[in-house]
mmCIF file of C-alpha atoms in Angstrom:
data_model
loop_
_atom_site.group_PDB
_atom_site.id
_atom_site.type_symbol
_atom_site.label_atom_id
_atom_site.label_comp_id
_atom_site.label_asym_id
_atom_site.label_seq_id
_atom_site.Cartn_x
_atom_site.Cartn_y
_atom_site.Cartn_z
ATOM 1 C CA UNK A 272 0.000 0.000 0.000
ATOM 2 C CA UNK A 273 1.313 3.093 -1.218
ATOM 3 C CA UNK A 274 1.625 5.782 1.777
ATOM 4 C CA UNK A 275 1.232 8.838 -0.090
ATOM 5 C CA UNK A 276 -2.230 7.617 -0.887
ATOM 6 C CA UNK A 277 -3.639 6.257 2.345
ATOM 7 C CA UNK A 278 -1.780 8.578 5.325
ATOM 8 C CA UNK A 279 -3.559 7.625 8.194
ATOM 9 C CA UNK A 280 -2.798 4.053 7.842
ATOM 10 C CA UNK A 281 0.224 2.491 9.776
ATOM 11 C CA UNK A 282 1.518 -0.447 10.243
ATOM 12 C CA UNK A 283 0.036 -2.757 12.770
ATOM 13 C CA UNK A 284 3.249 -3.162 15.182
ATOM 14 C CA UNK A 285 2.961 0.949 15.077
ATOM 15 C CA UNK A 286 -0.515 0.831 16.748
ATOM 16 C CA UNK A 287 -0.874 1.550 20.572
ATOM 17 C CA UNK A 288 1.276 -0.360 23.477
ATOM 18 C CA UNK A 289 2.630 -4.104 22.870
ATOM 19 C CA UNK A 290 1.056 -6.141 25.662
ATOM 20 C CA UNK A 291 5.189 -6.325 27.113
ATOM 21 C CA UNK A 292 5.158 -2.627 27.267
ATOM 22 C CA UNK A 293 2.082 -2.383 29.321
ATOM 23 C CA UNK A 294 3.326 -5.122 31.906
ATOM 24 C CA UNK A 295 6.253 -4.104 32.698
ATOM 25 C CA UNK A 296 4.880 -0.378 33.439
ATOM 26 C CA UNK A 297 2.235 -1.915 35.727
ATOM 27 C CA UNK A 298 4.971 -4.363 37.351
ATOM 28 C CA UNK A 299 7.099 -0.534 38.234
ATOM 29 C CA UNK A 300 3.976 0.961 38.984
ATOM 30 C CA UNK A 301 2.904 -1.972 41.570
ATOM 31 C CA UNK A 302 6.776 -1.918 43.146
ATOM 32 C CA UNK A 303 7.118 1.673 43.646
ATOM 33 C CA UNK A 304 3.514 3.351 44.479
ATOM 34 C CA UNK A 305 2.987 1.151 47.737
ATOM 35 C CA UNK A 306 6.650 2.676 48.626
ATOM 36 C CA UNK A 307 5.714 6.318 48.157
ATOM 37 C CA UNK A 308 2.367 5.423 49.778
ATOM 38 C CA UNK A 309 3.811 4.737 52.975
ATOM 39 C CA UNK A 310 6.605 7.436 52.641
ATOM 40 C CA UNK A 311 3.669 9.898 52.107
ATOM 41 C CA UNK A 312 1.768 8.071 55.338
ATOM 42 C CA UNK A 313 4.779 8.484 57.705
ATOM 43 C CA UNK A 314 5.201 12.047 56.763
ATOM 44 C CA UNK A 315 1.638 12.216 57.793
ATOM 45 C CA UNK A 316 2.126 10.582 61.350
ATOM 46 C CA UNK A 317 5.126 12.104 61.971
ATOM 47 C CA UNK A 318 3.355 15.617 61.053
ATOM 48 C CA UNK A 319 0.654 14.839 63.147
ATOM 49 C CA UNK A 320 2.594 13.882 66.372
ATOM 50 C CA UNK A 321 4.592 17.330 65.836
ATOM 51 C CA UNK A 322 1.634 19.551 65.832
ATOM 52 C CA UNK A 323 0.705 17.604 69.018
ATOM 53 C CA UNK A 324 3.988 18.216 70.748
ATOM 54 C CA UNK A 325 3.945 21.884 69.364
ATOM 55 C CA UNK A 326 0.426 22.341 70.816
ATOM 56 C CA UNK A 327 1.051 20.829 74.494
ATOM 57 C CA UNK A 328 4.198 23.024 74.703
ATOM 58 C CA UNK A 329 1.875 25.978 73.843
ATOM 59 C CA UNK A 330 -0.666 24.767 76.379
ATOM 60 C CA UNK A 331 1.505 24.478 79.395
ATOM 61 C CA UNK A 332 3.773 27.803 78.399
ATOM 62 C CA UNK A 333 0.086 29.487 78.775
ATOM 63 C CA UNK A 334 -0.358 27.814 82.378
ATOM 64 C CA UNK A 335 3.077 28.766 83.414
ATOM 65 C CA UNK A 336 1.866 32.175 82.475
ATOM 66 C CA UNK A 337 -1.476 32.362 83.953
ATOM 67 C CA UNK A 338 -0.035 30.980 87.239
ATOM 68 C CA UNK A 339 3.482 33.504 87.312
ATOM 69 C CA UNK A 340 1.267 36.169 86.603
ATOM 70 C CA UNK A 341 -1.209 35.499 89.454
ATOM 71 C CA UNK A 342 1.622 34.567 91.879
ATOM 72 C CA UNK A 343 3.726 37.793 91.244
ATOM 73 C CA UNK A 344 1.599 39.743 93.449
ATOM 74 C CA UNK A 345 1.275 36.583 96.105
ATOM 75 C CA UNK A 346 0.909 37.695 99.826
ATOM 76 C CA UNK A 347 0.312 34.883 101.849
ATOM 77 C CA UNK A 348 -0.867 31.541 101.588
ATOM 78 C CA UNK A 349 -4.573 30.510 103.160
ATOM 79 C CA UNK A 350 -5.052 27.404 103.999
ATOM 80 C CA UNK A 351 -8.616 26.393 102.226
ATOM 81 C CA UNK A 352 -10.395 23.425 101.450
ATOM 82 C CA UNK A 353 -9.394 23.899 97.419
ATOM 83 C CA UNK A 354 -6.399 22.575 95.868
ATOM 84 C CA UNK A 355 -4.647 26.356 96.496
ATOM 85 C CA UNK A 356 -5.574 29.260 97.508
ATOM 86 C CA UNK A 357 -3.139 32.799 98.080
ATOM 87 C CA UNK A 358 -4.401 36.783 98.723
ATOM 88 C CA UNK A 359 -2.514 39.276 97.014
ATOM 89 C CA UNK A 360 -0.889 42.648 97.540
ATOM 90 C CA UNK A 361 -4.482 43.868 96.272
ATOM 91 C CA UNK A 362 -6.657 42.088 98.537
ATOM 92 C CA UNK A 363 -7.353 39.732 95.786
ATOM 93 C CA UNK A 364 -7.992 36.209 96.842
ATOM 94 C CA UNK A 365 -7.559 33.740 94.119
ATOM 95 C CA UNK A 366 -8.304 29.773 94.368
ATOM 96 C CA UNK A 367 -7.053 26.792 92.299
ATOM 97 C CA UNK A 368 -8.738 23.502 91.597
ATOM 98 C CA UNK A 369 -8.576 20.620 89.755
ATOM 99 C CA UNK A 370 -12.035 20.074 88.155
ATOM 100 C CA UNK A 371 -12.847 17.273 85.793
ATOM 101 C CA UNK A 372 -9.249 17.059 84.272
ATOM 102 C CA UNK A 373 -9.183 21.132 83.665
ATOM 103 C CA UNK A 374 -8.286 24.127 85.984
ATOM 104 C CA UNK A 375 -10.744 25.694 88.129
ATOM 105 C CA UNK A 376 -9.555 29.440 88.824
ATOM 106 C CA UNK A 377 -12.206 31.746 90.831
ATOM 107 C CA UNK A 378 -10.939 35.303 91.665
ATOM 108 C CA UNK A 379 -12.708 37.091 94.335
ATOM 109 C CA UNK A 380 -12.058 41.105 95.185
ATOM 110 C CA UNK A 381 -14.371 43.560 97.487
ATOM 111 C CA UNK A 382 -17.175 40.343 97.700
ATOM 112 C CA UNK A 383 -17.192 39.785 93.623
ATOM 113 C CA UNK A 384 -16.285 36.175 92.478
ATOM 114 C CA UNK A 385 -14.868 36.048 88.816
ATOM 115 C CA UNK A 386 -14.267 32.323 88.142
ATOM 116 C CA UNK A 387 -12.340 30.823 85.029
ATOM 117 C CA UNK A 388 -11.767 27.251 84.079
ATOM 118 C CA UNK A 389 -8.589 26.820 81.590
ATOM 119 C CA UNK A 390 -9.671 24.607 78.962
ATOM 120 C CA UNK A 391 -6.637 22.409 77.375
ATOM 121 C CA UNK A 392 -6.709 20.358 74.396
ATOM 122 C CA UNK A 393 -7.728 16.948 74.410
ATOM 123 C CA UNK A 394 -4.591 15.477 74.402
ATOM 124 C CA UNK A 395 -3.154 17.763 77.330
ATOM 125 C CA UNK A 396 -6.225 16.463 80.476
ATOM 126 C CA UNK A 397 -4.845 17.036 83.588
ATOM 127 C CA UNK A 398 -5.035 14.383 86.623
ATOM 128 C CA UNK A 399 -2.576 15.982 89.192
ATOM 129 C CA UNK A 400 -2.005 19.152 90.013
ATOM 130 C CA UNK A 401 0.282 20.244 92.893
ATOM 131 C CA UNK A 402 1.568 23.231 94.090
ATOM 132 C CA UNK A 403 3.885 23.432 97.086
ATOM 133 C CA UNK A 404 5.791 26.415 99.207
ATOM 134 C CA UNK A 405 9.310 25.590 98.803
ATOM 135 C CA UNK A 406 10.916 28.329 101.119
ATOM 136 C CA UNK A 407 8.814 31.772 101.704
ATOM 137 C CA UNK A 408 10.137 32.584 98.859
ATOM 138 C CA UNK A 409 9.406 29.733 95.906
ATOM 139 C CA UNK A 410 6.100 27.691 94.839
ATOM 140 C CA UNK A 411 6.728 24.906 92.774
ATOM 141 C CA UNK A 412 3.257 23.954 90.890
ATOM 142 C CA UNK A 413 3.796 20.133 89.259
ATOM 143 C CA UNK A 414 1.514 19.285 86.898
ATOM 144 C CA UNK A 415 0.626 15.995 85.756
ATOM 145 C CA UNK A 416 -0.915 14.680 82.324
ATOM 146 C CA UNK A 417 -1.619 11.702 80.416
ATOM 147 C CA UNK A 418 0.126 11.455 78.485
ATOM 148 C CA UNK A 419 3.263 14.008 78.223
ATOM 149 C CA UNK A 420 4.248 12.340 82.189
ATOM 150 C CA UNK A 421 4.943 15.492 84.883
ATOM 151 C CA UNK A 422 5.870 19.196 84.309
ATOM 152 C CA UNK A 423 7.280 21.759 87.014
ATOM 153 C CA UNK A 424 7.003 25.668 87.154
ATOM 154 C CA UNK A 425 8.971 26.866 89.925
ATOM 155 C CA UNK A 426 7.803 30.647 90.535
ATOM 156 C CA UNK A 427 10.069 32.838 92.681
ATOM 157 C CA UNK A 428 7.629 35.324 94.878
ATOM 158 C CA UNK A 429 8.773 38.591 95.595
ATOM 159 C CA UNK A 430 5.683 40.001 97.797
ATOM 160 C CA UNK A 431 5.931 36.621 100.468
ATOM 161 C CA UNK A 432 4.879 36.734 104.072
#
């Protein structure tokens, strides 16, 4: 058959894939997607448990914070039924508690209560929390979790009686 007569036809070895071809790309494909697959999978887990580790730093830097603020003005200690409870140079009297896994914080000034409960992510619950005078002049709080195992925040107070 004379080519410059019938253009569109080719020869039939020309046409699409041999059936060779087509195996061996599947047998590449069927070695090397399972192995990006899981690549792809660990990056995933790995990402994940970072953003948890990122997040429970975050969390307890905030309760370090909440409690150095509130125990910069400390006075004296009064000794309560609650977990802890201090008055300040102000005449503020604030109280810590442990209550269902989060922290219980009430604030009361002139008669007015203000409370606050700290509300940490569901992978930072809290089952201990302990806060003891070291010398008149130190509190170490200790708080205990789940699953990131004990933390301490030593606080130096400058106002202590």
């Amino acid at each position: 058959i004379n080519k410059k007569l019938f253009p569109k036809y080719k020869k039939k070895s020309c046409l699409g894939f041999l059936l060779l071809e087509l195996l061996i790309a599947i047998s590449i494909l069927s070695i090397s997607l399972p192995s990006i697959y899981k690549t792809y999978l660990q990056t995933q887990n790995k990402i994940t448990k970072m953003h948890v580790l990122i997040t429970n730093e975050s969390e307890f830097r905030y309760i370090e914070t909440i409690f150095q603020e509130d125990l910069r003005s400390f006075q004296k200690e009064i000794e309560t039924n609650k977990l802890f409870a201090f008055t300040t140079i102000t005449n503020e009297t604030i109280k810590y508690n442990l209550k269902n896994n989060k922290i219980q914080k009430e604030k009361i000034k002139a008669g007015k209560t203000k409370g606050a409960i700290y509300y940490l992510n569901d992978k930072l619950t809290i089952n201990t929390l302990n806060i003891n005078k070291i010398s008149n002049n130190e509190i170490q709080i200790t708080i205990g979790t789940e699953k990131s195992g004990q933390r301490e925040i030593k606080v130096f107070l400058v106002n202590a009686k």
